[in-house]
Structures are given as C-alpha cells and as structure tokens.
Amino acid sequence: GAWVAIGPGTPGPVANMPRDRRRSRFHLDHPSPTWALGFAAGPYEVQSQTWTGAAGPLEIEWYRLPEHREAFDRMASITPALLEHHERIFGPYPFPDSRLAIVETLSSSSANTTWIGVGSRIFAHEGQDEGEEEGHSKAEHILAHELGHAWWGHGLSVASWRDNWLHESFASYGGLLFLGEQEGQEAMELAFQRMASDVSFKHRLALCSKASECSATSISSALWYKGPWVLRTLRSQIHNDEQWFAALRDFQKTHRFQTVTTDDLAQTLEKATGRSWDRFLQEWFASSGLPCIVGTVRIAADQLAVDLENRKDRVLTRNPKEEDRNFHLSLRLRWKEGGQFQERLLALKPGDNSFVFDCNGEPTDVELVGLESILGPHEVKILPMPHSGLGRR
C-alpha cells in the first residue's frame, strides 16, 4: 500500500512531488529537545481513537505493519489505560494539541516527541523470551517506558546529560507502577527484584562529567535498574504518598518545556515535604554502594526492642573504611496494642541503632514497614524476647 510518514507534532498537508514522491509536513506548537525530533515512514495500516484526558480530547493513532497485526493490537490496547495512569501520577499529558502516534518501526524502540516507536523485532519474538512475565508482553512494558518520556524527556528535558537519570529512571519507574496497577503488586515486586539483581556496587546515577559533552556517554544500566529503585526508596523515605505524587506533578507543571537538573527536583521535594533531600540525593545519586540493614525486633510482654545495624554492604563495598559513610534511612515500626495499631518512626544513622518502646500489654502483629522498598540486601528478624526486663534506654 501507499507509504505513510510520521513526524513530531500535527501532520500537515501532503504534497505530491516528482518521481512518485510525496512530501509530508508536521507542525509542533511546543518546544522540543532536538534529539527527540524523529521521523518514520512505511506501508502502515492506520487506526485511530479519541481519548479524553486532563486537557481535553487527544487523538491517538496506531501505525502497524500487517505481519504483526495481532501482537501490535494487543500492545496498542493498553494505550488509553496507560495514559490515564501516567496523567494521574505525573500530571496532564504534555502535548494535548498534537496527536499521539504509536508506530511499529524496523529500528529499535524509541521515544520521539508526540510519537513512540516500538521495534518490530519485539513483536516477531513475542512469547519466546525465557522468564517473560505472564500478562503484559515485552512490547507493553516497552510502550509503558517509552510513553513515560513524554513527561520525562520531552515535556521537560535535562540541562546536562549527567542528569539523564531523570529521563530514564522516571520513565522506567512509571512503567513499573503501571504494571502493579494492571497486573498486581506481586508482578510489580517481581520486576523490581529482577532489576535489583542487576545493580552493581559501582553504579552511580550521577554520570561522569563527560556525559555533559555528548549523549553517547550518558547511557548506563544504572539508569534503568538502580534508578527506579532509588525512586522507590525515596518514596519510602517521604512516608507520605500524597506528598510524593504531588511533588512529581508539581515538578512537571513548574518545569514544563524547560531544562532541569537533579537540584531542581530536590527543591520541589523540599517544597512538598518541608524538609531537605540534599543528603539523600548525595548518598544515592552521587555515591556508589548500597545500604545493608541487619538486626532484630524482639517482642516482650510489654515492650518492643529494636537493634539494627545500618552499614554499606560489605560484599559490595571494596573499601572497608567507607562502610559507615552512608546511608541515612528511616523505617516505620508498626504493631497492634489493645486492639489499636501503633506506629513509630525509626531514624537510622550509619552504624548501630537501638530503640525500646513500652507497650500497654503484649504487642502483636509487629512489622517493620518500608524495608522492602529500600534497595539493598537486608535481613531483619522479628523474634520473641528471650527474657523480660529490658530496662529503659
């Protein structure tokens, strides 16, 4: 069939040219980073749908090749739900006046301003990857990530490639949250754990200074594996999901079509939570290594005793002198007492940490909340007290 062209923004008139050629024009009303101005063309089958978002109706177009019609349509069907999810956590879709196109491409997958390219080979090999999760296919995971770049990469863009984690880590993080919403928390947790296994002790989210000079040096596996985990950890340290997601939406609104840095994110987080996050970002963004929290929570007849060691993982840290340099973390201890739930915040400094809490009666349903959301190898056991009479500390 006739070839169709896809580009950034709204398609304009198509002009016939000599030698059976056609010229397509595209109009974009908003600023865009130059690296996101991509084009594609092919003998596509085209479908469309009007979706109503926060800013009004948005035209969604799907461009598929007939060879992979069934697999492509299966992926495309999640687009409205994906847009609704990302708008809910990140704010309005940045380009409501232009159509959104989802395009099968012969190259690798890519995020372009107002259109997403999904590599054709993904459809050709769908279902053949070992360990692929049931439910969402690999193509759907990729679409969720690439569409996230409409907010993190196109709607705002980093001032320096050194901060490229703001693009890639948030796009992956949004895709993981969408997986949890669609397939359940167990599926999301499995995906996070697979990512954790690929995090190296050498990984830093802050890329080397050369990354400021060329986008080719701004790629590191840390952006896709460590980055989403750091965002999950940051959310757990805020201890308030309303503040966390409000900060993300405010960051998008404040910096729409601007260039941003990690410091800008820190300022937005401080505004939302009333506290500084500079130390957190220094420890997790600029530094390497991972925390390791080990210890016990012991239950007595009328007390809870917590003993936790917070250090850098000795397996991952090459220099033993660096073990206690970071990390500063917090957890919530929750238990039931007299039929009512009680909760205390535990602020963990590097090194040894001990806490004792008096209870009116024997505490039950004791749990340490938030440990599962902190990247690192942790082991904390909840045990009965071997003897009574803890004393005060």
mmCIF file of C-alpha atoms in Angstrom:
data_model
loop_
_atom_site.group_PDB
_atom_site.id
_atom_site.type_symbol
_atom_site.label_atom_id
_atom_site.label_comp_id
_atom_site.label_asym_id
_atom_site.label_seq_id
_atom_site.Cartn_x
_atom_site.Cartn_y
_atom_site.Cartn_z
ATOM 1 C CA GLY A 1 0.000 0.000 0.000
ATOM 2 C CA ALA A 2 0.895 3.685 -0.047
ATOM 3 C CA TRP A 3 3.550 4.768 2.397
ATOM 4 C CA VAL A 4 2.641 6.976 5.338
ATOM 5 C CA ALA A 5 5.009 9.384 7.115
ATOM 6 C CA ILE A 6 5.087 10.049 10.868
ATOM 7 C CA GLY A 7 6.785 13.026 12.495
ATOM 8 C CA PRO A 8 6.613 15.316 15.529
ATOM 9 C CA GLY A 9 3.503 17.360 16.156
ATOM 10 C CA THR A 10 0.412 17.625 13.990
ATOM 11 C CA PRO A 11 0.502 16.265 10.415
ATOM 12 C CA GLY A 12 0.093 18.937 7.766
ATOM 13 C CA PRO A 13 -0.700 18.757 4.059
ATOM 14 C CA VAL A 14 0.932 16.075 1.919
ATOM 15 C CA ALA A 15 2.261 17.352 -1.415
ATOM 16 C CA ASN A 16 2.917 15.220 -4.488
ATOM 17 C CA MET A 17 6.481 15.516 -5.776
ATOM 18 C CA PRO A 18 8.234 14.440 -8.987
ATOM 19 C CA ARG A 19 9.160 10.765 -9.493
ATOM 20 C CA ASP A 20 6.223 9.433 -7.462
ATOM 21 C CA ARG A 21 7.379 11.027 -4.235
ATOM 22 C CA ARG A 22 5.325 12.788 -1.570
ATOM 23 C CA ARG A 23 6.311 15.441 0.946
ATOM 24 C CA SER A 24 4.758 15.470 4.423
ATOM 25 C CA ARG A 25 4.853 18.434 6.768
ATOM 26 C CA PHE A 26 4.428 18.472 10.542
ATOM 27 C CA HIS A 27 3.673 21.353 12.881
ATOM 28 C CA LEU A 28 4.707 21.376 16.550
ATOM 29 C CA ASP A 29 3.333 24.096 18.834
ATOM 30 C CA HIS A 30 5.635 23.390 21.787
ATOM 31 C CA PRO A 31 9.395 23.375 22.349
ATOM 32 C CA SER A 32 11.135 20.033 21.928
ATOM 33 C CA PRO A 33 14.681 18.774 22.513
ATOM 34 C CA THR A 34 16.332 18.281 19.139
ATOM 35 C CA TRP A 35 17.263 14.666 19.909
ATOM 36 C CA ALA A 36 13.553 13.820 20.176
ATOM 37 C CA LEU A 37 12.614 15.058 16.692
ATOM 38 C CA GLY A 38 12.269 11.733 14.890
ATOM 39 C CA PHE A 39 10.577 10.624 11.681
ATOM 40 C CA ALA A 40 9.363 7.308 10.296
ATOM 41 C CA ALA A 41 7.675 6.084 7.121
ATOM 42 C CA GLY A 42 6.258 2.800 5.902
ATOM 43 C CA PRO A 43 3.302 0.957 4.355
ATOM 44 C CA TYR A 44 1.314 1.166 7.558
ATOM 45 C CA GLU A 45 -2.195 0.166 8.447
ATOM 46 C CA VAL A 46 -3.581 3.079 10.465
ATOM 47 C CA GLN A 47 -6.156 3.077 13.243
ATOM 48 C CA SER A 48 -7.247 5.940 15.479
ATOM 49 C CA GLN A 49 -9.228 6.667 18.617
ATOM 50 C CA THR A 50 -10.157 9.810 20.521
ATOM 51 C CA TRP A 51 -9.202 9.690 24.189
ATOM 52 C CA THR A 52 -10.236 12.363 26.688
ATOM 53 C CA GLY A 53 -7.503 13.402 29.093
ATOM 54 C CA ALA A 54 -6.998 16.169 31.615
ATOM 55 C CA ALA A 55 -6.633 18.803 28.892
ATOM 56 C CA GLY A 56 -9.459 17.529 26.698
ATOM 57 C CA PRO A 57 -9.702 15.205 23.677
ATOM 58 C CA LEU A 58 -6.478 13.673 22.348
ATOM 59 C CA GLU A 59 -6.290 11.818 19.051
ATOM 60 C CA ILE A 60 -4.357 8.550 19.337
ATOM 61 C CA GLU A 61 -3.134 6.920 16.120
ATOM 62 C CA TRP A 62 -1.617 3.455 15.743
ATOM 63 C CA TYR A 63 0.623 2.610 12.787
ATOM 64 C CA ARG A 64 1.152 -1.127 12.374
ATOM 65 C CA LEU A 65 2.666 -3.460 9.794
ATOM 66 C CA PRO A 66 0.397 -6.308 8.675
ATOM 67 C CA GLU A 67 2.940 -9.000 9.619
ATOM 68 C CA HIS A 68 2.454 -8.416 13.343
ATOM 69 C CA ARG A 69 -1.126 -7.196 13.435
ATOM 70 C CA GLU A 70 -2.296 -9.363 16.348
ATOM 71 C CA ALA A 71 0.716 -8.710 18.612
ATOM 72 C CA PHE A 72 0.701 -4.980 17.839
ATOM 73 C CA ASP A 73 -3.024 -4.649 18.554
ATOM 74 C CA ARG A 74 -2.597 -6.436 21.860
ATOM 75 C CA MET A 75 0.059 -3.892 22.877
ATOM 76 C CA ALA A 76 -1.895 -0.928 21.491
ATOM 77 C CA SER A 77 -4.972 -1.799 23.532
ATOM 78 C CA ILE A 78 -3.309 -0.652 26.776
ATOM 79 C CA THR A 79 -2.617 2.887 25.483
ATOM 80 C CA PRO A 80 -5.710 4.609 26.991
ATOM 81 C CA ALA A 81 -5.195 2.965 30.401
ATOM 82 C CA LEU A 82 -1.506 3.842 30.259
ATOM 83 C CA LEU A 83 -2.251 7.499 29.528
ATOM 84 C CA GLU A 84 -4.767 7.641 32.374
ATOM 85 C CA HIS A 85 -2.227 6.124 34.765
ATOM 86 C CA HIS A 86 0.624 8.447 33.786
ATOM 87 C CA GLU A 87 -1.619 11.513 33.966
ATOM 88 C CA ARG A 88 -2.684 10.502 37.447
ATOM 89 C CA ILE A 89 0.861 10.212 38.809
ATOM 90 C CA PHE A 90 2.755 12.732 36.624
ATOM 91 C CA GLY A 91 0.093 15.255 35.630
ATOM 92 C CA PRO A 92 -1.502 16.194 32.288
ATOM 93 C CA TYR A 93 -0.094 14.779 29.050
ATOM 94 C CA PRO A 94 2.317 17.470 27.791
ATOM 95 C CA PHE A 95 1.160 17.611 24.143
ATOM 96 C CA PRO A 96 -2.661 17.705 24.154
ATOM 97 C CA ASP A 97 -2.841 19.773 20.948
ATOM 98 C CA SER A 98 -0.926 17.211 18.864
ATOM 99 C CA ARG A 99 -1.915 13.667 18.079
ATOM 100 C CA LEU A 100 -0.116 10.816 19.831
ATOM 101 C CA ALA A 101 1.150 8.126 17.461
ATOM 102 C CA ILE A 102 2.262 4.590 18.363
ATOM 103 C CA VAL A 103 4.364 3.261 15.487
ATOM 104 C CA GLU A 104 5.914 -0.103 14.660
ATOM 105 C CA THR A 105 9.459 0.590 13.468
ATOM 106 C CA LEU A 106 12.183 -1.577 11.963
ATOM 107 C CA SER A 107 14.757 0.060 14.221
ATOM 108 C CA SER A 108 14.946 -0.330 17.980
ATOM 109 C CA SER A 109 12.258 1.214 20.173
ATOM 110 C CA SER A 110 12.414 4.969 20.693
ATOM 111 C CA ALA A 111 10.639 7.901 22.286
ATOM 112 C CA ASN A 112 10.069 10.819 19.932
ATOM 113 C CA THR A 113 8.135 13.994 20.556
ATOM 114 C CA THR A 114 4.429 13.083 20.167
ATOM 115 C CA TRP A 115 5.117 9.594 18.820
ATOM 116 C CA ILE A 116 6.507 6.312 20.141
ATOM 117 C CA GLY A 117 8.439 3.796 18.058
ATOM 118 C CA VAL A 118 8.210 0.144 19.099
ATOM 119 C CA GLY A 119 10.765 -2.112 17.389
ATOM 120 C CA SER A 120 9.319 -4.703 15.034
ATOM 121 C CA ARG A 121 11.610 -7.486 16.265
ATOM 122 C CA ILE A 122 9.833 -7.366 19.644
ATOM 123 C CA PHE A 123 6.598 -8.499 18.003
ATOM 124 C CA ALA A 124 8.410 -11.135 15.942
ATOM 125 C CA HIS A 125 9.839 -12.726 19.113
ATOM 126 C CA GLU A 126 6.881 -12.181 21.419
ATOM 127 C CA GLY A 127 6.428 -15.058 23.853
ATOM 128 C CA GLN A 128 9.833 -16.557 23.085
ATOM 129 C CA ASP A 129 11.804 -14.820 25.856
ATOM 130 C CA GLU A 130 12.561 -17.036 28.811
ATOM 131 C CA GLY A 131 11.174 -15.733 32.072
ATOM 132 C CA GLU A 132 8.799 -13.280 30.381
ATOM 133 C CA GLU A 133 6.061 -12.307 32.814
ATOM 134 C CA GLU A 134 2.565 -13.539 32.225
ATOM 135 C CA GLY A 135 0.123 -10.765 31.425
ATOM 136 C CA HIS A 136 1.901 -7.802 29.912
ATOM 137 C CA SER A 137 4.160 -8.671 26.988
ATOM 138 C CA LYS A 138 7.617 -7.227 26.495
ATOM 139 C CA ALA A 139 6.129 -4.847 23.915
ATOM 140 C CA GLU A 140 3.695 -3.491 26.501
ATOM 141 C CA HIS A 141 6.479 -2.942 29.023
ATOM 142 C CA ILE A 142 8.465 -1.050 26.398
ATOM 143 C CA LEU A 143 5.461 1.071 25.434
ATOM 144 C CA ALA A 144 4.899 1.979 29.096
ATOM 145 C CA HIS A 145 8.545 3.067 29.414
ATOM 146 C CA GLU A 146 8.741 4.974 26.136
ATOM 147 C CA LEU A 147 5.452 6.808 26.682
ATOM 148 C CA GLY A 148 6.818 7.918 30.056
ATOM 149 C CA HIS A 149 9.337 10.002 28.136
ATOM 150 C CA ALA A 150 6.513 12.306 27.037
ATOM 151 C CA TRP A 151 6.737 13.619 30.612
ATOM 152 C CA TRP A 152 10.361 12.757 31.418
ATOM 153 C CA GLY A 153 12.397 13.795 28.393
ATOM 154 C CA HIS A 154 10.043 15.771 26.148
ATOM 155 C CA GLY A 155 7.687 17.701 28.443
ATOM 156 C CA LEU A 156 10.834 18.653 30.331
ATOM 157 C CA SER A 157 14.418 17.758 29.493
ATOM 158 C CA VAL A 158 17.697 17.608 31.394
ATOM 159 C CA ALA A 159 20.058 20.565 31.164
ATOM 160 C CA SER A 160 23.029 18.180 31.174
ATOM 161 C CA TRP A 161 23.322 14.544 30.157
ATOM 162 C CA ARG A 162 24.868 13.986 33.583
ATOM 163 C CA ASP A 163 21.290 14.077 34.919
ATOM 164 C CA ASN A 164 19.950 11.654 32.316
ATOM 165 C CA TRP A 165 18.590 9.506 35.134
ATOM 166 C CA LEU A 166 15.663 11.955 35.362
ATOM 167 C CA HIS A 167 14.617 10.772 31.895
ATOM 168 C CA GLU A 168 15.270 7.054 32.062
ATOM 169 C CA SER A 169 14.688 6.243 35.720
ATOM 170 C CA PHE A 170 11.345 8.040 35.956
ATOM 171 C CA ALA A 171 10.171 6.502 32.660
ATOM 172 C CA SER A 172 11.005 3.024 33.986
ATOM 173 C CA TYR A 173 9.509 3.812 37.394
ATOM 174 C CA GLY A 174 6.218 4.897 35.834
ATOM 175 C CA GLY A 175 6.117 1.700 33.796
ATOM 176 C CA LEU A 176 6.632 -0.404 36.920
ATOM 177 C CA LEU A 177 3.819 1.372 38.766
ATOM 178 C CA PHE A 178 1.565 0.767 35.771
ATOM 179 C CA LEU A 179 2.488 -2.913 35.859
ATOM 180 C CA GLY A 180 1.488 -3.016 39.526
ATOM 181 C CA GLU A 181 -1.840 -1.372 38.787
ATOM 182 C CA GLN A 182 -2.655 -3.676 35.875
ATOM 183 C CA GLU A 183 -1.160 -6.998 36.981
ATOM 184 C CA GLY A 184 -0.992 -6.636 40.763
ATOM 185 C CA GLN A 185 1.620 -5.823 43.380
ATOM 186 C CA GLU A 186 3.196 -9.277 43.163
ATOM 187 C CA ALA A 187 4.036 -8.779 39.474
ATOM 188 C CA MET A 188 5.500 -5.348 40.192
ATOM 189 C CA GLU A 189 7.552 -6.686 43.101
ATOM 190 C CA LEU A 190 8.953 -9.462 40.907
ATOM 191 C CA ALA A 191 10.001 -6.886 38.306
ATOM 192 C CA PHE A 192 11.696 -4.736 40.958
ATOM 193 C CA GLN A 193 13.574 -7.748 42.345
ATOM 194 C CA ARG A 194 14.824 -8.689 38.885
ATOM 195 C CA MET A 195 16.147 -5.165 38.495
ATOM 196 C CA ALA A 196 17.829 -5.307 41.904
ATOM 197 C CA SER A 197 19.816 -8.351 40.820
ATOM 198 C CA ASP A 198 21.374 -6.257 38.031
ATOM 199 C CA VAL A 199 22.543 -3.386 40.269
ATOM 200 C CA SER A 200 26.317 -3.251 40.699
ATOM 201 C CA PHE A 201 28.153 -1.779 43.705
ATOM 202 C CA LYS A 202 29.897 0.513 41.182
ATOM 203 C CA HIS A 203 26.672 2.049 39.910
ATOM 204 C CA ARG A 204 26.220 5.792 40.296
ATOM 205 C CA LEU A 205 23.196 7.619 38.964
ATOM 206 C CA ALA A 206 25.296 10.760 38.536
ATOM 207 C CA LEU A 207 27.110 10.188 35.271
ATOM 208 C CA CYS A 208 30.678 11.306 34.639
ATOM 209 C CA SER A 209 31.397 14.879 33.596
ATOM 210 C CA LYS A 210 31.985 13.745 30.011
ATOM 211 C CA ALA A 211 28.284 12.945 29.826
ATOM 212 C CA SER A 212 27.662 16.683 29.604
ATOM 213 C CA GLU A 213 29.527 16.776 26.319
ATOM 214 C CA CYS A 214 27.815 14.011 24.380
ATOM 215 C CA SER A 215 24.619 11.982 24.677
ATOM 216 C CA ALA A 216 26.569 8.867 23.667
ATOM 217 C CA THR A 217 28.279 8.877 27.086
ATOM 218 C CA SER A 218 25.022 9.365 29.001
ATOM 219 C CA ILE A 219 23.949 5.736 28.991
ATOM 220 C CA SER A 220 24.442 3.387 31.927
ATOM 221 C CA SER A 221 22.482 0.340 33.051
ATOM 222 C CA ALA A 222 22.185 2.119 36.411
ATOM 223 C CA LEU A 223 19.581 4.420 34.856
ATOM 224 C CA TRP A 224 17.166 1.534 34.193
ATOM 225 C CA TYR A 225 17.981 -0.732 37.159
ATOM 226 C CA LYS A 226 19.218 1.364 40.067
ATOM 227 C CA GLY A 227 17.266 4.498 39.176
ATOM 228 C CA PRO A 228 13.712 3.142 39.612
ATOM 229 C CA TRP A 229 14.815 1.534 42.874
ATOM 230 C CA VAL A 230 16.195 4.831 44.169
ATOM 231 C CA LEU A 231 12.861 6.475 43.362
ATOM 232 C CA ARG A 232 11.070 3.688 45.202
ATOM 233 C CA THR A 233 13.413 4.193 48.155
ATOM 234 C CA LEU A 234 12.887 7.959 48.069
ATOM 235 C CA ARG A 235 9.127 7.476 48.140
ATOM 236 C CA SER A 236 9.511 5.197 51.176
ATOM 237 C CA GLN A 237 11.598 7.821 52.981
ATOM 238 C CA ILE A 238 8.992 10.535 52.481
ATOM 239 C CA HIS A 239 6.432 8.321 54.264
ATOM 240 C CA ASN A 240 3.600 10.185 52.579
ATOM 241 C CA ASP A 241 2.372 9.119 49.137
ATOM 242 C CA GLU A 242 0.202 12.212 48.776
ATOM 243 C CA GLN A 243 3.270 14.452 49.135
ATOM 244 C CA TRP A 244 5.350 12.224 46.853
ATOM 245 C CA PHE A 245 2.982 12.250 43.898
ATOM 246 C CA ALA A 246 2.083 15.909 44.460
ATOM 247 C CA ALA A 247 5.799 16.700 44.162
ATOM 248 C CA LEU A 248 6.087 14.801 40.863
ATOM 249 C CA ARG A 249 3.087 16.613 39.394
ATOM 250 C CA ASP A 250 4.342 19.972 40.658
ATOM 251 C CA PHE A 251 7.782 19.317 39.151
ATOM 252 C CA GLN A 252 6.165 18.639 35.779
ATOM 253 C CA LYS A 253 3.904 21.683 35.980
ATOM 254 C CA THR A 254 6.619 24.079 37.168
ATOM 255 C CA HIS A 255 9.213 22.998 34.619
ATOM 256 C CA ARG A 256 7.020 22.234 31.611
ATOM 257 C CA PHE A 257 9.105 22.712 28.427
ATOM 258 C CA GLN A 258 12.170 23.722 30.437
ATOM 259 C CA THR A 259 15.552 22.121 31.080
ATOM 260 C CA VAL A 260 16.033 20.717 34.580
ATOM 261 C CA THR A 261 18.651 19.298 36.948
ATOM 262 C CA THR A 262 18.638 16.968 39.934
ATOM 263 C CA ASP A 263 18.902 20.064 42.147
ATOM 264 C CA ASP A 264 15.589 21.281 40.713
ATOM 265 C CA LEU A 265 13.979 18.023 41.773
ATOM 266 C CA ALA A 266 15.459 18.397 45.269
ATOM 267 C CA GLN A 267 13.916 21.871 45.584
ATOM 268 C CA THR A 268 10.497 20.601 44.522
ATOM 269 C CA LEU A 269 10.688 17.744 47.020
ATOM 270 C CA GLU A 270 11.645 20.167 49.792
ATOM 271 C CA LYS A 271 8.695 22.392 48.917
ATOM 272 C CA ALA A 272 6.290 19.428 49.054
ATOM 273 C CA THR A 273 7.619 17.812 52.229
ATOM 274 C CA GLY A 274 9.087 20.696 54.226
ATOM 275 C CA ARG A 275 12.482 19.029 54.546
ATOM 276 C CA SER A 276 15.746 18.935 52.617
ATOM 277 C CA TRP A 277 16.597 15.963 50.408
ATOM 278 C CA ASP A 278 20.126 17.072 49.529
ATOM 279 C CA ARG A 279 21.728 14.418 51.747
ATOM 280 C CA PHE A 280 19.558 11.659 50.324
ATOM 281 C CA LEU A 281 20.444 12.605 46.766
ATOM 282 C CA GLN A 282 24.128 12.890 47.641
ATOM 283 C CA GLU A 283 24.108 9.398 49.127
ATOM 284 C CA TRP A 284 22.002 7.758 46.436
ATOM 285 C CA PHE A 285 22.648 9.855 43.335
ATOM 286 C CA ALA A 286 26.305 10.824 43.613
ATOM 287 C CA SER A 287 27.656 7.869 45.625
ATOM 288 C CA SER A 288 28.075 4.192 44.867
ATOM 289 C CA GLY A 289 27.360 1.159 47.025
ATOM 290 C CA LEU A 290 24.179 0.027 48.748
ATOM 291 C CA PRO A 291 22.939 0.034 52.332
ATOM 292 C CA CYS A 292 22.595 -3.180 54.286
ATOM 293 C CA ILE A 293 20.261 -3.248 57.302
ATOM 294 C CA VAL A 294 20.529 -6.283 59.575
ATOM 295 C CA GLY A 295 19.241 -6.942 63.082
ATOM 296 C CA THR A 296 16.238 -7.903 65.162
ATOM 297 C CA VAL A 297 12.935 -6.679 66.524
ATOM 298 C CA ARG A 298 12.266 -8.528 69.790
ATOM 299 C CA ILE A 299 8.819 -8.796 71.364
ATOM 300 C CA ALA A 300 8.322 -8.906 75.156
ATOM 301 C CA ALA A 301 5.174 -8.866 77.293
ATOM 302 C CA ASP A 302 5.032 -5.070 77.407
ATOM 303 C CA GLN A 303 7.928 -3.827 75.269
ATOM 304 C CA LEU A 304 9.492 -3.855 71.825
ATOM 305 C CA ALA A 305 13.283 -3.765 71.424
ATOM 306 C CA VAL A 306 14.819 -2.888 68.060
ATOM 307 C CA ASP A 307 18.512 -3.405 67.295
ATOM 308 C CA LEU A 308 19.578 -2.607 63.740
ATOM 309 C CA GLU A 309 22.958 -2.210 62.101
ATOM 310 C CA ASN A 310 22.899 0.148 59.131
ATOM 311 C CA ARG A 311 26.026 -0.091 57.017
ATOM 312 C CA LYS A 312 27.233 -0.339 53.476
ATOM 313 C CA ASP A 313 27.106 -3.896 52.244
ATOM 314 C CA ARG A 314 30.487 -5.461 52.980
ATOM 315 C CA VAL A 315 30.194 -7.689 49.947
ATOM 316 C CA LEU A 316 29.656 -4.771 47.613
ATOM 317 C CA THR A 317 31.967 -2.221 49.227
ATOM 318 C CA ARG A 318 35.603 -2.613 48.284
ATOM 319 C CA ASN A 319 36.942 -0.124 50.799
ATOM 320 C CA PRO A 320 36.020 -1.166 54.393
ATOM 321 C CA LYS A 321 36.627 2.393 55.619
ATOM 322 C CA GLU A 322 33.657 3.551 53.551
ATOM 323 C CA GLU A 323 31.184 1.134 55.133
ATOM 324 C CA ASP A 324 29.657 3.588 57.614
ATOM 325 C CA ARG A 325 29.810 6.710 55.457
ATOM 326 C CA ASN A 326 26.192 6.298 54.314
ATOM 327 C CA PHE A 327 23.265 5.768 54.354
ATOM 328 C CA HIS A 328 20.799 7.745 56.476
ATOM 329 C CA LEU A 329 17.453 5.954 56.357
ATOM 330 C CA SER A 330 14.155 5.669 58.175
ATOM 331 C CA LEU A 331 11.672 2.869 58.755
ATOM 332 C CA ARG A 332 8.298 2.602 60.462
ATOM 333 C CA LEU A 333 7.684 0.113 63.253
ATOM 334 C CA ARG A 334 4.027 -0.876 63.418
ATOM 335 C CA TRP A 335 2.223 -3.123 65.890
ATOM 336 C CA LYS A 336 -1.183 -3.747 67.448
ATOM 337 C CA GLU A 337 -1.681 -2.913 71.111
ATOM 338 C CA GLY A 338 -5.014 -3.204 72.926
ATOM 339 C CA GLY A 339 -6.797 -3.683 69.623
ATOM 340 C CA GLN A 340 -5.324 -0.458 68.158
ATOM 341 C CA PHE A 341 -2.434 -0.080 65.728
ATOM 342 C CA GLN A 342 0.574 1.917 66.928
ATOM 343 C CA GLU A 343 3.387 3.243 64.775
ATOM 344 C CA ARG A 344 6.799 4.812 65.424
ATOM 345 C CA LEU A 345 9.325 6.270 63.003
ATOM 346 C CA LEU A 346 12.849 4.863 63.323
ATOM 347 C CA ALA A 347 15.574 7.241 62.086
ATOM 348 C CA LEU A 348 18.623 5.123 61.271
ATOM 349 C CA LYS A 349 22.038 6.743 61.280
ATOM 350 C CA PRO A 350 25.013 4.873 59.786
ATOM 351 C CA GLY A 351 26.184 2.202 62.222
ATOM 352 C CA ASP A 352 24.353 0.691 65.211
ATOM 353 C CA ASN A 353 20.839 1.806 66.142
ATOM 354 C CA SER A 354 18.807 0.710 69.195
ATOM 355 C CA PHE A 355 15.255 1.594 70.238
ATOM 356 C CA VAL A 356 12.944 0.414 73.050
ATOM 357 C CA PHE A 357 9.196 1.126 73.165
ATOM 358 C CA ASP A 358 6.948 0.499 76.176
ATOM 359 C CA CYS A 359 3.559 -1.039 75.424
ATOM 360 C CA ASN A 360 0.302 -1.312 77.368
ATOM 361 C CA GLY A 361 0.046 -5.059 77.063
ATOM 362 C CA GLU A 362 1.729 -7.533 74.774
ATOM 363 C CA PRO A 363 2.299 -6.168 71.241
ATOM 364 C CA THR A 364 1.010 -8.258 68.324
ATOM 365 C CA ASP A 365 1.102 -8.046 64.506
ATOM 366 C CA VAL A 366 4.566 -6.482 64.667
ATOM 367 C CA GLU A 367 6.059 -5.434 61.339
ATOM 368 C CA LEU A 368 8.843 -3.212 60.042
ATOM 369 C CA VAL A 369 7.318 -1.109 57.281
ATOM 370 C CA GLY A 370 9.388 0.197 54.383
ATOM 371 C CA LEU A 371 12.366 -2.160 54.464
ATOM 372 C CA GLU A 372 11.152 -3.931 51.327
ATOM 373 C CA SER A 373 11.267 -0.609 49.455
ATOM 374 C CA ILE A 374 14.916 0.203 50.246
ATOM 375 C CA LEU A 375 17.422 -1.063 47.688
ATOM 376 C CA GLY A 376 19.993 -3.355 49.260
ATOM 377 C CA PRO A 377 20.485 -6.769 50.902
ATOM 378 C CA HIS A 378 18.668 -6.578 54.242
ATOM 379 C CA GLU A 379 17.810 -9.130 56.918
ATOM 380 C CA VAL A 380 15.757 -8.183 59.963
ATOM 381 C CA LYS A 381 14.123 -10.866 62.102
ATOM 382 C CA ILE A 382 11.117 -10.367 64.378
ATOM 383 C CA LEU A 383 11.620 -12.620 67.408
ATOM 384 C CA PRO A 384 10.176 -13.241 70.880
ATOM 385 C CA MET A 385 12.187 -11.765 73.744
ATOM 386 C CA PRO A 386 14.406 -14.425 75.398
ATOM 387 C CA HIS A 387 13.832 -12.843 78.823
ATOM 388 C CA SER A 388 11.844 -9.961 80.277
ATOM 389 C CA GLY A 389 13.049 -6.748 81.853
ATOM 390 C CA LEU A 390 14.572 -4.703 79.059
ATOM 391 C CA GLY A 391 15.110 -1.572 81.093
ATOM 392 C CA ARG A 392 14.996 1.971 79.744
ATOM 393 C CA ARG A 393 17.283 3.347 77.020
#
